Amino acid sequence: MSTRTLISPAVLARPRGRALYRIVLAAVILLFTLVFLGPLYWLMSSGFKDAQEVIQTPPTLVPGSFEPENHSRAWEVMDLSTLLFNTLYYAFGALAFQLVLDVAAAYSLSKLRPVLGKAILGMMLATLMIPATVLVVPQYLTVLDVPIVERNLLNTPWAIWLPSVTNAFNIFLLKRFFDSIPKELLDAASMDGASSLRILWSIVLPISRPILGVVSIFAVVGVWKDFLWPMLTLPDPSKQTLNVGIYSLSNGVPVNVLIAALTIASLPTLIIFLIFQRNIMSGLTAGGLKG
């Protein structure tokens, strides 16, 4: 069976058709490159300009002035070391809770098959249809006065950790991967006397390293890039995250130093993506393979 494409093999076999195809392909790639990398290049390059050149109209593509000390000034003036530590603390705390609780939920729905498991999964996935901003008010009122325990969680890490634990998307990814693990493998371990918890720890988790890596990256990046929720729940400047802290301290800071601070705040997540991009793709597609 021949595969139908937008351009037939007969057209590609002609020199003129092949040349036109390559020109269109190069133009599309260049356009997408400019759209996605243009703002990033502007951010990186503006961090090396002086304040006058940053606001210059029209903007300069290549910095006419080169001031690498903007980044060191931003690090000192905006106390980025404290903000960076806070963000790492919140991000990896959220990661630990997500790995424990989301893995347990996904494993239960996939392998233990509780009563009404499909209905529970359906309700979890239905929450993905709700805009995140709609949940801000009820979540804020909850952390302001937690039911039953009656505790105020503002300015505490729990205000960041608890709302991030029940991540329906991560539970779905984990469940889909667990579904692809052969049932015969788990049955053999069960016949040897392994409990459900032992099977999860000794068999399922070692096999699931690709998807665990993907969930870990999503958990860290989700906390790292969040702005609205930390701004509402962490009013204390000494406990704020990078995004909120830079925003709070931006008044009176030269625009080139502010952009340098934004560049520093963006670099960790970019480095994580560049290092683990293959793991992200392999983890997302691994759940679709059986056997």
PDB file of C-alpha atoms in Angstrom:
ATOM      1  CA  MET A   1       0.000   0.000   0.000  1.00  0.00           C
ATOM      2  CA  SER A   2       1.433   3.354  -1.050  1.00  0.00           C
ATOM      3  CA  THR A   3       1.509   6.230   1.403  1.00  0.00           C
ATOM      4  CA  ARG A   4      -0.305   9.373   0.281  1.00  0.00           C
ATOM      5  CA  THR A   5       1.500  12.643   0.904  1.00  0.00           C
ATOM      6  CA  LEU A   6       0.971  16.313   0.044  1.00  0.00           C
ATOM      7  CA  ILE A   7       3.644  16.043  -2.638  1.00  0.00           C
ATOM      8  CA  SER A   8       3.679  12.973  -4.828  1.00  0.00           C
ATOM      9  CA  PRO A   9       6.899  10.998  -5.438  1.00  0.00           C
ATOM     10  CA  ALA A  10       6.576  11.849  -9.135  1.00  0.00           C
ATOM     11  CA  VAL A  11       6.798  15.581  -8.400  1.00  0.00           C
ATOM     12  CA  LEU A  12       9.728  15.079  -6.022  1.00  0.00           C
ATOM     13  CA  ALA A  13      11.549  13.113  -8.707  1.00  0.00           C
ATOM     14  CA  ARG A  14      11.658  16.200 -10.946  1.00  0.00           C
ATOM     15  CA  PRO A  15      14.515  18.685 -10.294  1.00  0.00           C
ATOM     16  CA  ARG A  16      12.128  21.641 -10.242  1.00  0.00           C
ATOM     17  CA  GLY A  17       9.702  19.969  -7.813  1.00  0.00           C
ATOM     18  CA  ARG A  18      12.526  18.862  -5.525  1.00  0.00           C
ATOM     19  CA  ALA A  19      14.012  22.388  -5.475  1.00  0.00           C
ATOM     20  CA  LEU A  20      10.614  23.952  -4.709  1.00  0.00           C
ATOM     21  CA  TYR A  21      10.033  21.431  -1.906  1.00  0.00           C
ATOM     22  CA  ARG A  22      13.378  22.233  -0.285  1.00  0.00           C
ATOM     23  CA  ILE A  23      12.777  25.985  -0.531  1.00  0.00           C
ATOM     24  CA  VAL A  24       9.334  25.724   1.113  1.00  0.00           C
ATOM     25  CA  LEU A  25      10.689  23.392   3.802  1.00  0.00           C
ATOM     26  CA  ALA A  26      13.574  25.752   4.594  1.00  0.00           C
ATOM     27  CA  ALA A  27      11.183  28.739   4.749  1.00  0.00           C
ATOM     28  CA  VAL A  28       8.820  26.942   7.139  1.00  0.00           C
ATOM     29  CA  ILE A  29      11.672  25.823   9.402  1.00  0.00           C
ATOM     30  CA  LEU A  30      13.111  29.351   9.431  1.00  0.00           C
ATOM     31  CA  LEU A  31       9.707  30.850  10.258  1.00  0.00           C
ATOM     32  CA  PHE A  32       9.111  28.486  13.178  1.00  0.00           C
ATOM     33  CA  THR A  33      12.652  29.069  14.414  1.00  0.00           C
ATOM     34  CA  LEU A  34      12.104  32.832  14.471  1.00  0.00           C
ATOM     35  CA  VAL A  35       8.731  32.502  16.194  1.00  0.00           C
ATOM     36  CA  PHE A  36       9.988  30.237  18.987  1.00  0.00           C
ATOM     37  CA  LEU A  37      13.587  31.393  19.415  1.00  0.00           C
ATOM     38  CA  GLY A  38      13.120  35.095  18.645  1.00  0.00           C
ATOM     39  CA  PRO A  39      11.825  36.090  22.115  1.00  0.00           C
ATOM     40  CA  LEU A  40      14.458  33.910  23.761  1.00  0.00           C
ATOM     41  CA  TYR A  41      17.229  35.558  21.754  1.00  0.00           C
ATOM     42  CA  TRP A  42      15.864  39.005  22.639  1.00  0.00           C
ATOM     43  CA  LEU A  43      15.894  38.053  26.337  1.00  0.00           C
ATOM     44  CA  MET A  44      19.456  36.724  26.256  1.00  0.00           C
ATOM     45  CA  SER A  45      20.903  39.554  24.178  1.00  0.00           C
ATOM     46  CA  SER A  46      19.150  42.357  26.090  1.00  0.00           C
ATOM     47  CA  GLY A  47      20.785  41.151  29.289  1.00  0.00           C
ATOM     48  CA  PHE A  48      24.141  42.325  27.880  1.00  0.00           C
ATOM     49  CA  LYS A  49      22.952  45.779  26.732  1.00  0.00           C
ATOM     50  CA  ASP A  50      22.992  49.025  28.650  1.00  0.00           C
ATOM     51  CA  ALA A  51      19.701  50.517  29.839  1.00  0.00           C
ATOM     52  CA  GLN A  52      19.499  53.023  26.990  1.00  0.00           C
ATOM     53  CA  GLU A  53      20.005  50.441  24.275  1.00  0.00           C
ATOM     54  CA  VAL A  54      17.358  48.110  25.705  1.00  0.00           C
ATOM     55  CA  ILE A  55      14.592  50.705  25.267  1.00  0.00           C
ATOM     56  CA  GLN A  56      15.955  51.970  21.951  1.00  0.00           C
ATOM     57  CA  THR A  57      13.542  52.097  18.994  1.00  0.00           C
ATOM     58  CA  PRO A  58      13.992  50.286  16.688  1.00  0.00           C
ATOM     59  CA  PRO A  59      15.685  47.618  18.817  1.00  0.00           C
ATOM     60  CA  THR A  60      19.149  46.377  17.917  1.00  0.00           C
ATOM     61  CA  LEU A  61      19.597  42.733  16.938  1.00  0.00           C
ATOM     62  CA  VAL A  62      23.216  42.612  18.082  1.00  0.00           C
ATOM     63  CA  PRO A  63      24.155  44.411  21.322  1.00  0.00           C
ATOM     64  CA  GLY A  64      26.119  47.554  20.541  1.00  0.00           C
ATOM     65  CA  SER A  65      27.242  47.723  24.155  1.00  0.00           C
ATOM     66  CA  PHE A  66      28.445  44.628  25.996  1.00  0.00           C
ATOM     67  CA  GLU A  67      27.890  44.663  29.765  1.00  0.00           C
ATOM     68  CA  PRO A  68      28.171  41.144  31.242  1.00  0.00           C
ATOM     69  CA  GLU A  69      28.279  42.666  34.723  1.00  0.00           C
ATOM     70  CA  ASN A  70      24.497  43.137  34.468  1.00  0.00           C
ATOM     71  CA  HIS A  71      24.071  39.536  35.572  1.00  0.00           C
ATOM     72  CA  SER A  72      26.283  39.893  38.638  1.00  0.00           C
ATOM     73  CA  ARG A  73      24.475  43.124  39.568  1.00  0.00           C
ATOM     74  CA  ALA A  74      21.135  41.358  39.220  1.00  0.00           C
ATOM     75  CA  TRP A  75      22.369  38.493  41.398  1.00  0.00           C
ATOM     76  CA  GLU A  76      23.349  40.891  44.186  1.00  0.00           C
ATOM     77  CA  VAL A  77      20.657  43.573  43.951  1.00  0.00           C
ATOM     78  CA  MET A  78      17.724  41.143  43.720  1.00  0.00           C
ATOM     79  CA  ASP A  79      19.195  38.553  46.109  1.00  0.00           C
ATOM     80  CA  LEU A  80      18.751  35.803  43.531  1.00  0.00           C
ATOM     81  CA  SER A  81      20.624  33.258  45.647  1.00  0.00           C
ATOM     82  CA  THR A  82      17.854  33.275  48.295  1.00  0.00           C
ATOM     83  CA  LEU A  83      15.107  33.234  45.683  1.00  0.00           C
ATOM     84  CA  LEU A  84      16.821  30.390  43.841  1.00  0.00           C
ATOM     85  CA  PHE A  85      17.135  28.334  47.030  1.00  0.00           C
ATOM     86  CA  ASN A  86      13.460  28.935  47.867  1.00  0.00           C
ATOM     87  CA  THR A  87      12.364  27.856  44.393  1.00  0.00           C
ATOM     88  CA  LEU A  88      14.491  24.699  44.476  1.00  0.00           C
ATOM     89  CA  TYR A  89      13.131  23.854  47.918  1.00  0.00           C
ATOM     90  CA  TYR A  90       9.517  24.226  46.807  1.00  0.00           C
ATOM     91  CA  ALA A  91      10.087  22.460  43.474  1.00  0.00           C
ATOM     92  CA  PHE A  92      11.809  19.363  44.837  1.00  0.00           C
ATOM     93  CA  GLY A  93       9.403  19.162  47.774  1.00  0.00           C
ATOM     94  CA  ALA A  94       6.504  19.118  45.322  1.00  0.00           C
ATOM     95  CA  LEU A  95       8.389  16.519  43.288  1.00  0.00           C
ATOM     96  CA  ALA A  96       8.776  14.217  46.296  1.00  0.00           C
ATOM     97  CA  PHE A  97       5.073  14.395  47.163  1.00  0.00           C
ATOM     98  CA  GLN A  98       4.017  13.878  43.542  1.00  0.00           C
ATOM     99  CA  LEU A  99       6.244  10.847  43.065  1.00  0.00           C
ATOM    100  CA  VAL A 100       4.915   9.176  46.201  1.00  0.00           C
ATOM    101  CA  LEU A 101       1.207   9.968  45.943  1.00  0.00           C
ATOM    102  CA  ASP A 102       0.718  10.105  42.164  1.00  0.00           C
ATOM    103  CA  VAL A 103       2.599   6.834  41.646  1.00  0.00           C
ATOM    104  CA  ALA A 104       0.454   5.193  44.334  1.00  0.00           C
ATOM    105  CA  ALA A 105      -2.752   6.503  42.747  1.00  0.00           C
ATOM    106  CA  ALA A 106      -1.739   5.470  39.217  1.00  0.00           C
ATOM    107  CA  TYR A 107      -0.606   2.003  40.360  1.00  0.00           C
ATOM    108  CA  SER A 108      -3.880   1.470  42.207  1.00  0.00           C
ATOM    109  CA  LEU A 109      -5.977   2.479  39.205  1.00  0.00           C
ATOM    110  CA  SER A 110      -3.882   0.431  36.782  1.00  0.00           C
ATOM    111  CA  LYS A 111      -3.065  -2.812  38.601  1.00  0.00           C
ATOM    112  CA  LEU A 112      -5.177  -3.050  41.757  1.00  0.00           C
ATOM    113  CA  ARG A 113      -8.366  -2.050  39.902  1.00  0.00           C
ATOM    114  CA  PRO A 114     -10.473  -0.680  42.776  1.00  0.00           C
ATOM    115  CA  VAL A 115     -14.250  -0.447  42.682  1.00  0.00           C
ATOM    116  CA  LEU A 116     -15.359   2.499  40.522  1.00  0.00           C
ATOM    117  CA  GLY A 117     -11.744   2.927  39.353  1.00  0.00           C
ATOM    118  CA  LYS A 118     -12.802   4.000  35.865  1.00  0.00           C
ATOM    119  CA  ALA A 119     -15.224   6.549  37.285  1.00  0.00           C
ATOM    120  CA  ILE A 120     -12.528   7.941  39.555  1.00  0.00           C
ATOM    121  CA  LEU A 121     -10.098   8.227  36.641  1.00  0.00           C
ATOM    122  CA  GLY A 122     -12.776   9.900  34.535  1.00  0.00           C
ATOM    123  CA  MET A 123     -13.437  12.490  37.233  1.00  0.00           C
ATOM    124  CA  MET A 124      -9.693  13.105  37.560  1.00  0.00           C
ATOM    125  CA  LEU A 125      -9.367  13.709  33.825  1.00  0.00           C
ATOM    126  CA  ALA A 126     -12.448  15.934  33.870  1.00  0.00           C
ATOM    127  CA  THR A 127     -10.579  18.325  36.165  1.00  0.00           C
ATOM    128  CA  LEU A 128      -8.130  18.974  33.292  1.00  0.00           C
ATOM    129  CA  MET A 129     -10.989  20.708  31.473  1.00  0.00           C
ATOM    130  CA  ILE A 130     -11.329  23.306  34.250  1.00  0.00           C
ATOM    131  CA  PRO A 131      -9.177  26.449  33.768  1.00  0.00           C
ATOM    132  CA  ALA A 132      -6.584  26.758  36.514  1.00  0.00           C
ATOM    133  CA  THR A 133      -7.661  30.320  37.327  1.00  0.00           C
ATOM    134  CA  VAL A 134     -11.142  29.097  38.271  1.00  0.00           C
ATOM    135  CA  LEU A 135      -9.628  27.070  41.117  1.00  0.00           C
ATOM    136  CA  VAL A 136      -7.520  29.899  42.538  1.00  0.00           C
ATOM    137  CA  VAL A 137     -10.192  31.277  44.886  1.00  0.00           C
ATOM    138  CA  PRO A 138     -11.310  27.949  46.435  1.00  0.00           C
ATOM    139  CA  GLN A 139      -7.694  26.805  46.771  1.00  0.00           C
ATOM    140  CA  TYR A 140      -6.721  30.074  48.436  1.00  0.00           C
ATOM    141  CA  LEU A 141      -9.618  29.863  50.896  1.00  0.00           C
ATOM    142  CA  THR A 142      -8.594  26.284  51.652  1.00  0.00           C
ATOM    143  CA  VAL A 143      -4.964  27.085  52.490  1.00  0.00           C
ATOM    144  CA  LEU A 144      -6.095  30.186  54.380  1.00  0.00           C
ATOM    145  CA  ASP A 145      -8.041  27.988  56.792  1.00  0.00           C
ATOM    146  CA  VAL A 146      -7.545  24.278  56.175  1.00  0.00           C
ATOM    147  CA  PRO A 147     -10.708  22.334  57.067  1.00  0.00           C
ATOM    148  CA  ILE A 148     -10.644  20.012  60.097  1.00  0.00           C
ATOM    149  CA  VAL A 149      -7.126  20.991  61.231  1.00  0.00           C
ATOM    150  CA  GLU A 150      -7.954  24.732  61.029  1.00  0.00           C
ATOM    151  CA  ARG A 151      -4.448  25.844  60.114  1.00  0.00           C
ATOM    152  CA  ASN A 152      -3.318  28.829  58.055  1.00  0.00           C
ATOM    153  CA  LEU A 153      -0.751  27.627  55.492  1.00  0.00           C
ATOM    154  CA  LEU A 154       0.176  31.012  54.004  1.00  0.00           C
ATOM    155  CA  ASN A 155       3.951  31.650  53.918  1.00  0.00           C
ATOM    156  CA  THR A 156       4.624  27.936  54.388  1.00  0.00           C
ATOM    157  CA  PRO A 157       5.885  25.381  51.823  1.00  0.00           C
ATOM    158  CA  TRP A 158       2.657  23.408  52.296  1.00  0.00           C
ATOM    159  CA  ALA A 159       0.780  26.113  50.410  1.00  0.00           C
ATOM    160  CA  ILE A 160       2.854  25.189  47.344  1.00  0.00           C
ATOM    161  CA  TRP A 161       3.190  21.451  47.913  1.00  0.00           C
ATOM    162  CA  LEU A 162      -0.365  20.395  48.707  1.00  0.00           C
ATOM    163  CA  PRO A 163      -2.152  21.876  45.631  1.00  0.00           C
ATOM    164  CA  SER A 164       0.496  20.381  43.333  1.00  0.00           C
ATOM    165  CA  VAL A 165       0.175  16.825  44.673  1.00  0.00           C
ATOM    166  CA  THR A 166      -3.033  15.779  42.922  1.00  0.00           C
ATOM    167  CA  ASN A 167      -1.871  16.257  39.347  1.00  0.00           C
ATOM    168  CA  ALA A 168      -4.391  14.494  37.103  1.00  0.00           C
ATOM    169  CA  PHE A 169      -2.182  14.723  34.024  1.00  0.00           C
ATOM    170  CA  ASN A 170       0.777  13.055  35.740  1.00  0.00           C
ATOM    171  CA  ILE A 171      -1.475  10.344  37.179  1.00  0.00           C
ATOM    172  CA  PHE A 172      -2.808   9.673  33.681  1.00  0.00           C
ATOM    173  CA  LEU A 173       0.710   9.436  32.228  1.00  0.00           C
ATOM    174  CA  LEU A 174       1.803   7.048  34.968  1.00  0.00           C
ATOM    175  CA  LYS A 175      -1.314   4.889  34.656  1.00  0.00           C
ATOM    176  CA  ARG A 176      -0.908   4.624  30.897  1.00  0.00           C
ATOM    177  CA  PHE A 177       2.668   3.454  31.366  1.00  0.00           C
ATOM    178  CA  PHE A 178       1.723   0.982  34.106  1.00  0.00           C
ATOM    179  CA  ASP A 179      -0.985  -0.427  31.812  1.00  0.00           C
ATOM    180  CA  SER A 180       1.727  -1.327  29.283  1.00  0.00           C
ATOM    181  CA  ILE A 181       3.628  -3.509  31.784  1.00  0.00           C
ATOM    182  CA  PRO A 182       2.853  -7.174  31.009  1.00  0.00           C
ATOM    183  CA  LYS A 183       0.374  -8.643  33.481  1.00  0.00           C
ATOM    184  CA  GLU A 184       2.184 -12.000  33.339  1.00  0.00           C
ATOM    185  CA  LEU A 185       5.282 -10.414  34.879  1.00  0.00           C
ATOM    186  CA  LEU A 186       3.357  -9.162  37.894  1.00  0.00           C
ATOM    187  CA  ASP A 187       1.405 -12.413  38.223  1.00  0.00           C
ATOM    188  CA  ALA A 188       4.670 -14.364  38.349  1.00  0.00           C
ATOM    189  CA  ALA A 189       5.948 -12.144  41.166  1.00  0.00           C
ATOM    190  CA  SER A 190       2.631 -12.512  42.998  1.00  0.00           C
ATOM    191  CA  MET A 191       2.825 -16.319  42.738  1.00  0.00           C
ATOM    192  CA  ASP A 192       6.292 -16.132  44.304  1.00  0.00           C
ATOM    193  CA  GLY A 193       4.739 -14.473  47.335  1.00  0.00           C
ATOM    194  CA  ALA A 194       5.463 -10.809  46.604  1.00  0.00           C
ATOM    195  CA  SER A 195       2.933  -8.356  47.995  1.00  0.00           C
ATOM    196  CA  SER A 196       1.467  -5.522  45.925  1.00  0.00           C
ATOM    197  CA  LEU A 197       3.815  -3.033  47.593  1.00  0.00           C
ATOM    198  CA  ARG A 198       6.839  -5.265  46.931  1.00  0.00           C
ATOM    199  CA  ILE A 199       5.820  -5.665  43.283  1.00  0.00           C
ATOM    200  CA  LEU A 200       5.542  -1.890  42.956  1.00  0.00           C
ATOM    201  CA  TRP A 201       8.935  -1.257  44.570  1.00  0.00           C
ATOM    202  CA  SER A 202      10.972  -4.100  43.025  1.00  0.00           C
ATOM    203  CA  ILE A 203       9.414  -4.522  39.570  1.00  0.00           C
ATOM    204  CA  VAL A 204       7.180  -1.654  38.490  1.00  0.00           C
ATOM    205  CA  LEU A 205       9.324   1.308  39.576  1.00  0.00           C
ATOM    206  CA  PRO A 206      12.612   0.057  38.018  1.00  0.00           C
ATOM    207  CA  ILE A 207      10.794  -0.513  34.719  1.00  0.00           C
ATOM    208  CA  SER A 208       9.132   2.903  34.942  1.00  0.00           C
ATOM    209  CA  ARG A 209      12.249   5.066  35.061  1.00  0.00           C
ATOM    210  CA  PRO A 210      11.492   6.840  31.720  1.00  0.00           C
ATOM    211  CA  ILE A 211       8.024   7.990  32.751  1.00  0.00           C
ATOM    212  CA  LEU A 212       9.177   8.813  36.291  1.00  0.00           C
ATOM    213  CA  GLY A 213      11.785  11.093  34.726  1.00  0.00           C
ATOM    214  CA  VAL A 214       9.118  12.828  32.648  1.00  0.00           C
ATOM    215  CA  VAL A 215       6.824  13.310  35.652  1.00  0.00           C
ATOM    216  CA  SER A 216       9.759  14.646  37.678  1.00  0.00           C
ATOM    217  CA  ILE A 217      10.593  17.238  35.021  1.00  0.00           C
ATOM    218  CA  PHE A 218       6.953  18.312  34.744  1.00  0.00           C
ATOM    219  CA  ALA A 219       6.684  18.635  38.527  1.00  0.00           C
ATOM    220  CA  VAL A 220       9.826  20.766  38.879  1.00  0.00           C
ATOM    221  CA  VAL A 221       9.052  22.984  35.882  1.00  0.00           C
ATOM    222  CA  GLY A 222       5.425  23.400  37.000  1.00  0.00           C
ATOM    223  CA  VAL A 223       6.506  24.919  40.320  1.00  0.00           C
ATOM    224  CA  TRP A 224       9.391  26.832  38.755  1.00  0.00           C
ATOM    225  CA  LYS A 225       7.296  28.718  36.202  1.00  0.00           C
ATOM    226  CA  ASP A 226       4.250  29.354  38.408  1.00  0.00           C
ATOM    227  CA  PHE A 227       3.643  32.985  39.303  1.00  0.00           C
ATOM    228  CA  LEU A 228       0.066  33.689  40.396  1.00  0.00           C
ATOM    229  CA  TRP A 229      -0.238  31.058  43.121  1.00  0.00           C
ATOM    230  CA  PRO A 230       3.109  31.789  44.864  1.00  0.00           C
ATOM    231  CA  MET A 231       2.349  35.497  44.690  1.00  0.00           C
ATOM    232  CA  LEU A 232      -0.923  34.943  46.583  1.00  0.00           C
ATOM    233  CA  THR A 233       0.325  32.443  49.148  1.00  0.00           C
ATOM    234  CA  LEU A 234       3.881  33.671  49.836  1.00  0.00           C
ATOM    235  CA  PRO A 235       3.648  37.402  50.647  1.00  0.00           C
ATOM    236  CA  ASP A 236       6.763  37.250  52.851  1.00  0.00           C
ATOM    237  CA  PRO A 237       9.684  38.484  50.645  1.00  0.00           C
ATOM    238  CA  SER A 238      12.136  36.098  52.309  1.00  0.00           C
ATOM    239  CA  LYS A 239      10.039  33.077  51.266  1.00  0.00           C
ATOM    240  CA  GLN A 240       9.142  34.006  47.700  1.00  0.00           C
ATOM    241  CA  THR A 241      10.070  32.142  44.530  1.00  0.00           C
ATOM    242  CA  LEU A 242      12.237  33.479  41.709  1.00  0.00           C
ATOM    243  CA  ASN A 243       9.383  34.761  39.562  1.00  0.00           C
ATOM    244  CA  VAL A 244       7.549  36.481  42.397  1.00  0.00           C
ATOM    245  CA  GLY A 245      10.728  37.821  44.001  1.00  0.00           C
ATOM    246  CA  ILE A 246      11.976  39.375  40.769  1.00  0.00           C
ATOM    247  CA  TYR A 247       8.577  40.984  40.237  1.00  0.00           C
ATOM    248  CA  SER A 248       8.453  42.328  43.814  1.00  0.00           C
ATOM    249  CA  LEU A 249      11.969  43.805  43.624  1.00  0.00           C
ATOM    250  CA  SER A 250      11.683  45.187  40.084  1.00  0.00           C
ATOM    251  CA  ASN A 251      10.762  48.737  41.146  1.00  0.00           C
ATOM    252  CA  GLY A 252      13.734  51.057  40.752  1.00  0.00           C
ATOM    253  CA  VAL A 253      15.923  48.405  39.108  1.00  0.00           C
ATOM    254  CA  PRO A 254      17.366  49.348  35.669  1.00  0.00           C
ATOM    255  CA  VAL A 255      15.614  47.517  32.871  1.00  0.00           C
ATOM    256  CA  ASN A 256      18.811  45.839  31.625  1.00  0.00           C
ATOM    257  CA  VAL A 257      19.533  44.460  35.109  1.00  0.00           C
ATOM    258  CA  LEU A 258      15.937  43.269  35.385  1.00  0.00           C
ATOM    259  CA  ILE A 259      16.220  41.435  32.059  1.00  0.00           C
ATOM    260  CA  ALA A 260      19.500  39.880  33.214  1.00  0.00           C
ATOM    261  CA  ALA A 261      17.676  38.597  36.319  1.00  0.00           C
ATOM    262  CA  LEU A 262      14.928  37.137  34.124  1.00  0.00           C
ATOM    263  CA  THR A 263      17.599  35.416  32.030  1.00  0.00           C
ATOM    264  CA  ILE A 264      19.120  33.811  35.121  1.00  0.00           C
ATOM    265  CA  ALA A 265      15.665  32.664  36.251  1.00  0.00           C
ATOM    266  CA  SER A 266      14.984  31.074  32.847  1.00  0.00           C
ATOM    267  CA  LEU A 267      18.281  29.234  32.418  1.00  0.00           C
ATOM    268  CA  PRO A 268      17.725  26.271  34.802  1.00  0.00           C
ATOM    269  CA  THR A 269      14.538  25.076  33.086  1.00  0.00           C
ATOM    270  CA  LEU A 270      16.081  25.537  29.637  1.00  0.00           C
ATOM    271  CA  ILE A 271      19.115  23.500  30.670  1.00  0.00           C
ATOM    272  CA  ILE A 272      16.869  20.766  32.095  1.00  0.00           C
ATOM    273  CA  PHE A 273      14.954  20.567  28.820  1.00  0.00           C
ATOM    274  CA  LEU A 274      18.066  20.479  26.637  1.00  0.00           C
ATOM    275  CA  ILE A 275      19.606  17.713  28.746  1.00  0.00           C
ATOM    276  CA  PHE A 276      16.516  15.546  29.124  1.00  0.00           C
ATOM    277  CA  GLN A 277      14.600  16.217  25.886  1.00  0.00           C
ATOM    278  CA  ARG A 278      15.202  12.672  24.642  1.00  0.00           C
ATOM    279  CA  ASN A 279      14.000  11.248  27.937  1.00  0.00           C
ATOM    280  CA  ILE A 280      10.862  13.398  27.738  1.00  0.00           C
ATOM    281  CA  MET A 281       9.955  12.092  24.279  1.00  0.00           C
ATOM    282  CA  SER A 282      10.790   8.473  25.076  1.00  0.00           C
ATOM    283  CA  GLY A 283       8.851   8.621  28.335  1.00  0.00           C
ATOM    284  CA  LEU A 284       5.763  10.113  26.688  1.00  0.00           C
ATOM    285  CA  THR A 285       5.724   7.491  23.920  1.00  0.00           C
ATOM    286  CA  ALA A 286       6.728   4.469  25.998  1.00  0.00           C
ATOM    287  CA  GLY A 287       3.252   4.065  27.461  1.00  0.00           C
ATOM    288  CA  GLY A 288       1.874   3.333  24.007  1.00  0.00           C
ATOM    289  CA  LEU A 289       4.029   0.209  23.605  1.00  0.00           C
ATOM    290  CA  LYS A 290       2.734  -3.152  24.723  1.00  0.00           C
ATOM    291  CA  GLY A 291       4.824  -6.091  25.862  1.00  0.00           C
TER     292      GLY A 291
END
